[in-house]
Amino acid sequence: MSLAEIPSRLDGALKSADRGVIVLAVDGLSSDVAKQSWLSASVSTLASTVPSTSATAWLTALTGMPADVHRVPGTVYRNGSGLVHAVNGAPAIPNLPTVLERHGATVLARELDLLEGTWAQALLRGCTRIPAPAKHKLTAQAEDPPLLVANVVADLDKALQDARFLWTYVNIDDHVHRHGYDEPVHEAMLRLDAHASRWAAQGWTVVAHSDHGLVPVDPDPALVEAWDAIVREECVIPSGGAGRTRWLYPKADRLEAVFDRVATTLGSTATVHHAADLGLPQPEAGPVVAVAASPRFPIPDPSAKFEHGGLSRDEIDVPFAVWHAVQ
């Protein structure tokens, strides 16, 4: 079962809901932490996308389509003759309907509402948007997960009177990248559970799910340097990918040589694949793909303490929770 099932699950929830449906889209929450915190919900596990990263996963979760259809295989990928950043840039994304658009959802997009690129437009097209707080307020809330949840809940409570289908973005990902799943994250998720139970007691069906989990990382500076050397010496454009899954665009006659060089250089810290074997679309994803198998893997941002994008259980397993409405 994968994130691609979420639109059909929400369709079903809306058909059977008496008062309406609230969706909590929690960025960066692992399945294990959700099961420890969402004590009042029915929690199951879904599989994230490959790579397990937000740019790919949220599009799949809202359209029901895999990366080879929506054409966003990661955070950084080939679009035309060069690279594009999916979240901040203006990649060409197919016009795919989302479950939010079909049902005219009211959306508290928060950080997503401040993005001007085509990725956010593809996610939120056709929705009624509640304006986001100022950027500095969102930044402060992201640093304090319980404060973040308090603000999300306050905004949702204000919106409940005028909507039947509400979707809100809950960004714990920024905090987890720096601190992991620490006590503030657990406390925030316990509070979210309590409020979801309150909404269910008022007749709402409440659904929550994530896009990926995160794992501790400790990239080896020598491997970071070695990766950069391969890009510089063997490739036609810089590398792409997402965190713990990265790909290369080798010169035309160097594909297999680069594959072998990457495998030898990274050794036990990675598994190396041809993009087609992972179902990644071409030419967006580079044909040589390295997937982290160790915390020492050379991630793009060596300052991160926790990262995602790979294929480990803690990155791929994501929660799908339902607080059933009290009749």
Short mmCIF file of C-alpha atoms in Angstrom, two decimals:
data_model
loop_
_atom_site.label_atom_id
_atom_site.label_comp_id
_atom_site.label_asym_id
_atom_site.label_seq_id
_atom_site.Cartn_x
_atom_site.Cartn_y
_atom_site.Cartn_z
CA MET A 1 0.00 0.00 0.00
CA SER A 2 1.41 3.36 -1.01
CA LEU A 3 0.79 7.11 -0.86
CA ALA A 4 -0.92 6.79 -4.25
CA GLU A 5 -3.94 5.31 -2.43
CA ILE A 6 -4.62 8.47 -0.43
CA PRO A 7 -6.93 10.21 -2.96
CA SER A 8 -9.24 7.20 -3.14
CA ARG A 9 -9.21 6.88 0.66
CA LEU A 10 -10.18 10.53 1.01
CA ASP A 11 -12.89 10.11 -1.61
CA GLY A 12 -14.35 7.33 0.52
CA ALA A 13 -14.05 9.31 3.73
CA LEU A 14 -15.88 12.27 2.21
CA LYS A 15 -18.71 10.07 0.94
CA SER A 16 -19.35 8.59 4.37
CA ALA A 17 -18.56 11.61 6.55
CA ASP A 18 -21.47 13.26 8.30
CA ARG A 19 -19.97 16.64 9.15
CA GLY A 20 -16.83 16.58 6.98
CA VAL A 21 -13.17 15.59 6.75
CA ILE A 22 -10.06 17.24 8.19
CA VAL A 23 -6.69 16.18 6.74
CA LEU A 24 -3.46 16.80 8.66
CA ALA A 25 -0.58 16.57 6.17
CA VAL A 26 2.41 16.18 8.49
CA ASP A 27 5.73 16.65 6.71
CA GLY A 28 8.57 14.46 7.98
CA LEU A 29 6.82 12.20 10.50
CA SER A 30 7.94 8.57 10.69
CA SER A 31 5.45 5.77 11.13
CA ASP A 32 7.01 4.68 14.42
CA VAL A 33 6.68 8.12 16.02
CA ALA A 34 3.08 8.43 14.85
CA LYS A 35 2.19 5.08 16.40
CA GLN A 36 3.76 6.19 19.68
CA SER A 37 1.89 9.51 19.69
CA TRP A 38 -1.46 9.15 17.93
CA LEU A 39 -2.90 6.95 20.64
CA SER A 40 -6.57 7.65 19.89
CA ALA A 41 -6.38 6.92 16.17
CA SER A 42 -6.44 3.87 13.97
CA VAL A 43 -2.93 3.95 12.46
CA SER A 44 -1.69 1.91 9.51
CA THR A 45 1.49 2.13 7.44
CA LEU A 46 1.85 3.22 3.82
CA ALA A 47 4.94 3.26 1.61
CA SER A 48 6.42 6.56 0.51
CA THR A 49 7.74 7.25 -2.96
CA VAL A 50 11.18 6.60 -4.45
CA PRO A 51 12.95 8.84 -3.55
CA SER A 52 11.28 9.37 -0.17
CA THR A 53 11.17 13.14 -0.43
CA SER A 54 8.50 15.82 -0.19
CA ALA A 55 8.63 17.07 -3.78
CA THR A 56 7.75 13.62 -5.10
CA ALA A 57 5.64 12.30 -2.23
CA TRP A 58 3.13 15.16 -1.85
CA LEU A 59 2.37 15.14 -5.58
CA THR A 60 1.77 11.39 -5.44
CA ALA A 61 -0.35 11.70 -2.30
CA LEU A 62 -2.63 14.34 -3.83
CA THR A 63 -2.83 13.09 -7.44
CA GLY A 64 -2.54 9.33 -6.86
CA MET A 65 0.09 9.21 -9.61
CA PRO A 66 3.67 7.86 -9.42
CA ALA A 67 6.74 9.86 -10.35
CA ASP A 68 6.89 8.48 -13.89
CA VAL A 69 3.49 10.15 -14.48
CA HIS A 70 3.79 13.44 -12.58
CA ARG A 71 7.47 13.74 -13.67
CA VAL A 72 8.87 15.06 -10.38
CA PRO A 73 11.34 12.33 -9.34
CA GLY A 74 13.06 14.31 -6.61
CA THR A 75 14.04 17.71 -5.34
CA VAL A 76 16.63 18.43 -8.05
CA TYR A 77 16.31 16.88 -11.50
CA ARG A 78 16.76 17.49 -15.21
CA ASN A 79 14.13 19.67 -16.87
CA GLY A 80 15.08 20.56 -20.43
CA SER A 81 18.80 21.12 -20.86
CA GLY A 82 19.63 21.83 -17.21
CA LEU A 83 18.66 21.19 -13.61
CA VAL A 84 15.59 22.53 -11.83
CA HIS A 85 14.74 22.71 -8.14
CA ALA A 86 11.24 21.27 -7.86
CA VAL A 87 10.09 23.37 -4.92
CA ASN A 88 11.70 26.73 -5.66
CA GLY A 89 11.88 26.61 -9.46
CA ALA A 90 9.41 26.49 -12.33
CA PRO A 91 9.54 22.93 -13.70
CA ALA A 92 7.04 21.76 -16.27
CA ILE A 93 4.56 19.58 -14.37
CA PRO A 94 1.66 17.79 -16.11
CA ASN A 95 -1.77 19.20 -15.34
CA LEU A 96 -3.02 16.39 -13.10
CA PRO A 97 -6.19 16.76 -11.01
CA THR A 98 -5.76 16.49 -7.24
CA VAL A 99 -8.17 15.21 -4.63
CA LEU A 100 -8.19 18.73 -3.16
CA GLU A 101 -9.27 20.26 -6.47
CA ARG A 102 -11.96 17.65 -7.12
CA HIS A 103 -13.66 18.34 -3.81
CA GLY A 104 -13.02 22.09 -3.55
CA ALA A 105 -11.00 21.78 -0.36
CA THR A 106 -10.29 24.63 2.00
CA VAL A 107 -6.52 24.63 2.51
CA LEU A 108 -4.28 25.99 5.23
CA ALA A 109 -1.15 25.62 3.15
CA ARG A 110 1.09 27.60 5.51
CA GLU A 111 4.69 27.36 4.14
CA LEU A 112 3.41 25.99 0.84
CA ASP A 113 1.31 29.13 0.36
CA LEU A 114 4.48 31.24 0.25
CA LEU A 115 5.99 29.25 -2.63
CA GLU A 116 5.54 30.73 -6.09
CA GLY A 117 6.84 27.86 -8.25
CA THR A 118 4.82 25.46 -10.37
CA TRP A 119 5.16 22.61 -7.84
CA ALA A 120 3.08 24.36 -5.18
CA GLN A 121 0.63 25.50 -7.86
CA ALA A 122 0.19 21.88 -8.97
CA LEU A 123 -0.56 20.83 -5.39
CA LEU A 124 -3.00 23.59 -4.47
CA ARG A 125 -4.72 24.46 -7.75
CA GLY A 126 -8.48 24.93 -7.44
CA CYS A 127 -8.55 25.19 -3.64
CA THR A 128 -9.82 27.86 -1.31
CA ARG A 129 -6.68 29.05 0.46
CA ILE A 130 -6.58 30.57 3.91
CA PRO A 131 -3.65 33.03 3.80
CA ALA A 132 -0.47 31.90 5.52
CA PRO A 133 1.04 33.70 8.52
CA ALA A 134 4.08 35.88 7.84
CA LYS A 135 7.26 34.00 6.99
CA HIS A 136 9.02 34.98 10.21
CA LYS A 137 6.13 33.56 12.24
CA LEU A 138 6.23 30.27 10.33
CA THR A 139 9.99 30.07 10.90
CA ALA A 140 9.55 30.60 14.65
CA GLN A 141 6.82 27.95 14.79
CA ALA A 142 8.92 25.43 12.87
CA GLU A 143 11.57 25.77 15.59
CA ASP A 144 9.02 24.93 18.31
CA PRO A 145 6.77 21.96 17.32
CA PRO A 146 4.24 22.39 20.19
CA LEU A 147 3.85 26.06 19.24
CA LEU A 148 3.42 25.02 15.62
CA VAL A 149 0.61 22.62 16.51
CA ALA A 150 -1.09 25.25 18.67
CA ASN A 151 -1.16 27.66 15.73
CA VAL A 152 -2.35 25.01 13.25
CA VAL A 153 -5.16 24.02 15.62
CA ALA A 154 -6.22 27.63 16.21
CA ASP A 155 -6.40 28.27 12.47
CA LEU A 156 -8.33 25.06 11.85
CA ASP A 157 -10.84 25.84 14.59
CA LYS A 158 -11.56 29.17 12.91
CA ALA A 159 -12.06 27.49 9.52
CA LEU A 160 -14.34 24.63 10.60
CA GLN A 161 -17.58 26.62 10.42
CA ASP A 162 -17.37 27.30 6.70
CA ALA A 163 -15.96 24.13 5.14
CA ARG A 164 -16.62 20.44 4.70
CA PHE A 165 -13.14 19.36 3.52
CA LEU A 166 -10.11 20.96 5.17
CA TRP A 167 -6.47 20.15 4.44
CA THR A 168 -3.58 21.63 6.37
CA TYR A 169 0.18 21.38 6.07
CA VAL A 170 2.03 20.64 9.33
CA ASN A 171 5.76 21.20 8.91
CA ILE A 172 7.82 19.30 11.49
CA ASP A 173 10.36 18.39 8.80
CA ASP A 174 12.52 21.48 9.34
CA HIS A 175 12.84 20.73 13.05
CA VAL A 176 13.59 17.03 12.56
CA HIS A 177 16.38 17.80 10.06
CA ARG A 178 18.16 19.68 12.85
CA HIS A 179 17.13 17.82 15.99
CA GLY A 180 15.61 14.46 15.09
CA TYR A 181 12.50 13.08 16.77
CA ASP A 182 13.13 14.76 20.10
CA GLU A 183 10.78 15.42 23.00
CA PRO A 184 9.20 18.56 21.43
CA VAL A 185 8.17 16.51 18.37
CA HIS A 186 6.60 13.79 20.52
CA GLU A 187 4.82 16.39 22.65
CA ALA A 188 3.51 18.17 19.54
CA MET A 189 2.15 14.93 18.08
CA LEU A 190 0.48 14.01 21.39
CA ARG A 191 -1.25 17.39 21.36
CA LEU A 192 -2.31 16.88 17.74
CA ASP A 193 -3.81 13.54 18.77
CA ALA A 194 -5.80 15.23 21.53
CA HIS A 195 -7.21 17.87 19.19
CA ALA A 196 -7.99 15.31 16.49
CA SER A 197 -9.96 13.36 19.11
CA ARG A 198 -11.82 16.56 20.01
CA TRP A 199 -12.74 17.20 16.37
CA ALA A 200 -13.88 13.58 15.99
CA ALA A 201 -16.11 14.02 19.05
CA GLN A 202 -17.66 16.99 17.26
CA GLY A 203 -18.55 14.77 14.29
CA TRP A 204 -15.54 15.27 12.01
CA THR A 205 -13.60 12.46 10.37
CA VAL A 206 -9.93 13.33 10.90
CA VAL A 207 -7.21 11.87 8.69
CA ALA A 208 -3.46 12.37 9.14
CA HIS A 209 -0.55 11.12 7.10
CA SER A 210 3.05 11.93 6.34
CA ASP A 211 5.26 11.98 3.24
CA HIS A 212 8.48 10.37 4.58
CA GLY A 213 10.49 9.73 7.73
CA LEU A 214 14.05 10.83 8.53
CA VAL A 215 17.15 9.03 9.81
CA PRO A 216 20.39 10.20 11.49
CA VAL A 217 23.25 11.03 9.13
CA ASP A 218 26.96 11.70 9.52
CA PRO A 219 28.36 12.23 6.00
CA ASP A 220 32.01 11.40 5.41
CA PRO A 221 33.81 14.55 4.14
CA ALA A 222 36.12 12.39 1.99
CA LEU A 223 33.12 10.84 0.26
CA VAL A 224 31.53 14.25 -0.27
CA GLU A 225 34.74 15.37 -1.97
CA ALA A 226 34.94 12.16 -4.00
CA TRP A 227 31.34 12.55 -5.21
CA ASP A 228 32.05 16.12 -6.30
CA ALA A 229 35.12 14.92 -8.20
CA ILE A 230 33.06 12.36 -10.13
CA VAL A 231 30.56 15.06 -11.06
CA ARG A 232 33.31 17.44 -12.13
CA GLU A 233 35.25 14.90 -14.19
CA GLU A 234 32.57 12.61 -15.62
CA CYS A 235 29.25 14.44 -15.93
CA VAL A 236 27.62 16.95 -18.25
CA ILE A 237 25.61 18.78 -15.54
CA PRO A 238 25.66 18.74 -11.71
CA SER A 239 24.13 15.83 -9.83
CA GLY A 240 20.45 15.69 -8.90
CA GLY A 241 18.29 13.76 -6.50
CA ALA A 242 17.05 14.17 -2.98
CA GLY A 243 19.07 13.73 0.19
CA ARG A 244 19.93 10.05 0.53
CA THR A 245 19.09 9.18 -3.09
CA ARG A 246 21.29 10.99 -5.62
CA TRP A 247 21.86 10.58 -9.32
CA LEU A 248 24.41 11.50 -11.96
CA TYR A 249 24.25 12.60 -15.60
CA PRO A 250 27.38 11.02 -17.15
CA LYS A 251 28.90 11.98 -20.46
CA ALA A 252 27.47 9.87 -23.29
CA ASP A 253 30.33 7.39 -23.48
CA ARG A 254 30.97 7.15 -19.74
CA LEU A 255 27.76 5.70 -18.30
CA GLU A 256 29.03 2.25 -17.30
CA ALA A 257 32.41 3.62 -16.28
CA VAL A 258 30.70 6.10 -13.97
CA PHE A 259 28.45 3.36 -12.58
CA ASP A 260 31.52 1.31 -11.68
CA ARG A 261 33.40 4.30 -10.29
CA VAL A 262 30.51 5.30 -8.03
CA ALA A 263 30.09 1.75 -6.77
CA THR A 264 33.81 1.47 -6.00
CA THR A 265 34.06 4.93 -4.43
CA LEU A 266 31.03 4.69 -2.16
CA GLY A 267 31.52 1.02 -1.29
CA SER A 268 29.33 -0.15 1.57
CA THR A 269 27.85 3.32 2.15
CA ALA A 270 25.53 3.00 -0.87
CA THR A 271 23.84 0.73 -3.34
CA VAL A 272 24.16 1.79 -6.98
CA HIS A 273 21.39 1.34 -9.53
CA HIS A 274 20.31 2.16 -13.05
CA ALA A 275 17.43 4.64 -12.83
CA ALA A 276 15.07 2.40 -14.78
CA ASP A 277 15.46 -0.34 -12.16
CA LEU A 278 13.99 2.03 -9.54
CA GLY A 279 11.15 3.22 -11.76
CA LEU A 280 12.59 6.74 -12.05
CA PRO A 281 11.59 8.68 -15.17
CA GLN A 282 14.13 9.58 -17.81
CA PRO A 283 15.64 12.03 -18.67
CA GLU A 284 14.57 13.73 -15.44
CA ALA A 285 16.54 11.38 -13.20
CA GLY A 286 20.15 10.68 -14.07
CA PRO A 287 20.80 7.13 -15.27
CA VAL A 288 23.25 6.30 -12.44
CA VAL A 289 21.59 6.38 -9.01
CA ALA A 290 23.23 5.99 -5.61
CA VAL A 291 21.04 5.17 -2.60
CA ALA A 292 22.37 5.55 0.93
CA ALA A 293 23.12 2.40 2.89
CA SER A 294 25.00 4.12 5.72
CA PRO A 295 24.93 7.39 7.68
CA ARG A 296 28.29 8.16 6.01
CA PHE A 297 26.66 8.58 2.58
CA PRO A 298 27.59 11.94 0.92
CA ILE A 299 24.34 13.91 1.18
CA PRO A 300 24.00 17.31 -0.59
CA ASP A 301 23.77 19.22 2.71
CA PRO A 302 26.51 17.88 5.01
CA SER A 303 25.27 20.12 7.84
CA ALA A 304 22.02 18.14 8.26
CA LYS A 305 21.76 15.92 11.32
CA PHE A 306 18.80 13.92 9.99
CA GLU A 307 17.97 13.34 6.32
CA HIS A 308 15.68 11.35 4.04
CA GLY A 309 15.23 10.32 0.42
CA GLY A 310 16.53 6.76 0.77
CA LEU A 311 14.91 3.35 0.90
CA SER A 312 15.33 2.38 4.56
CA ARG A 313 12.22 1.39 6.48
CA ASP A 314 12.41 4.49 8.68
CA GLU A 315 12.35 6.72 5.58
CA ILE A 316 9.82 4.79 3.50
CA ASP A 317 7.24 3.77 6.14
CA VAL A 318 4.74 6.58 6.68
CA PRO A 319 1.64 6.69 8.88
CA PHE A 320 -1.95 6.88 7.75
CA ALA A 321 -4.21 7.61 10.71
CA VAL A 322 -7.96 8.03 11.11
CA TRP A 323 -9.89 9.42 14.07
CA HIS A 324 -13.42 8.27 13.32
CA ALA A 325 -16.26 10.69 13.87
CA VAL A 326 -18.38 10.06 16.94
CA GLN A 327 -21.95 9.58 15.81
#
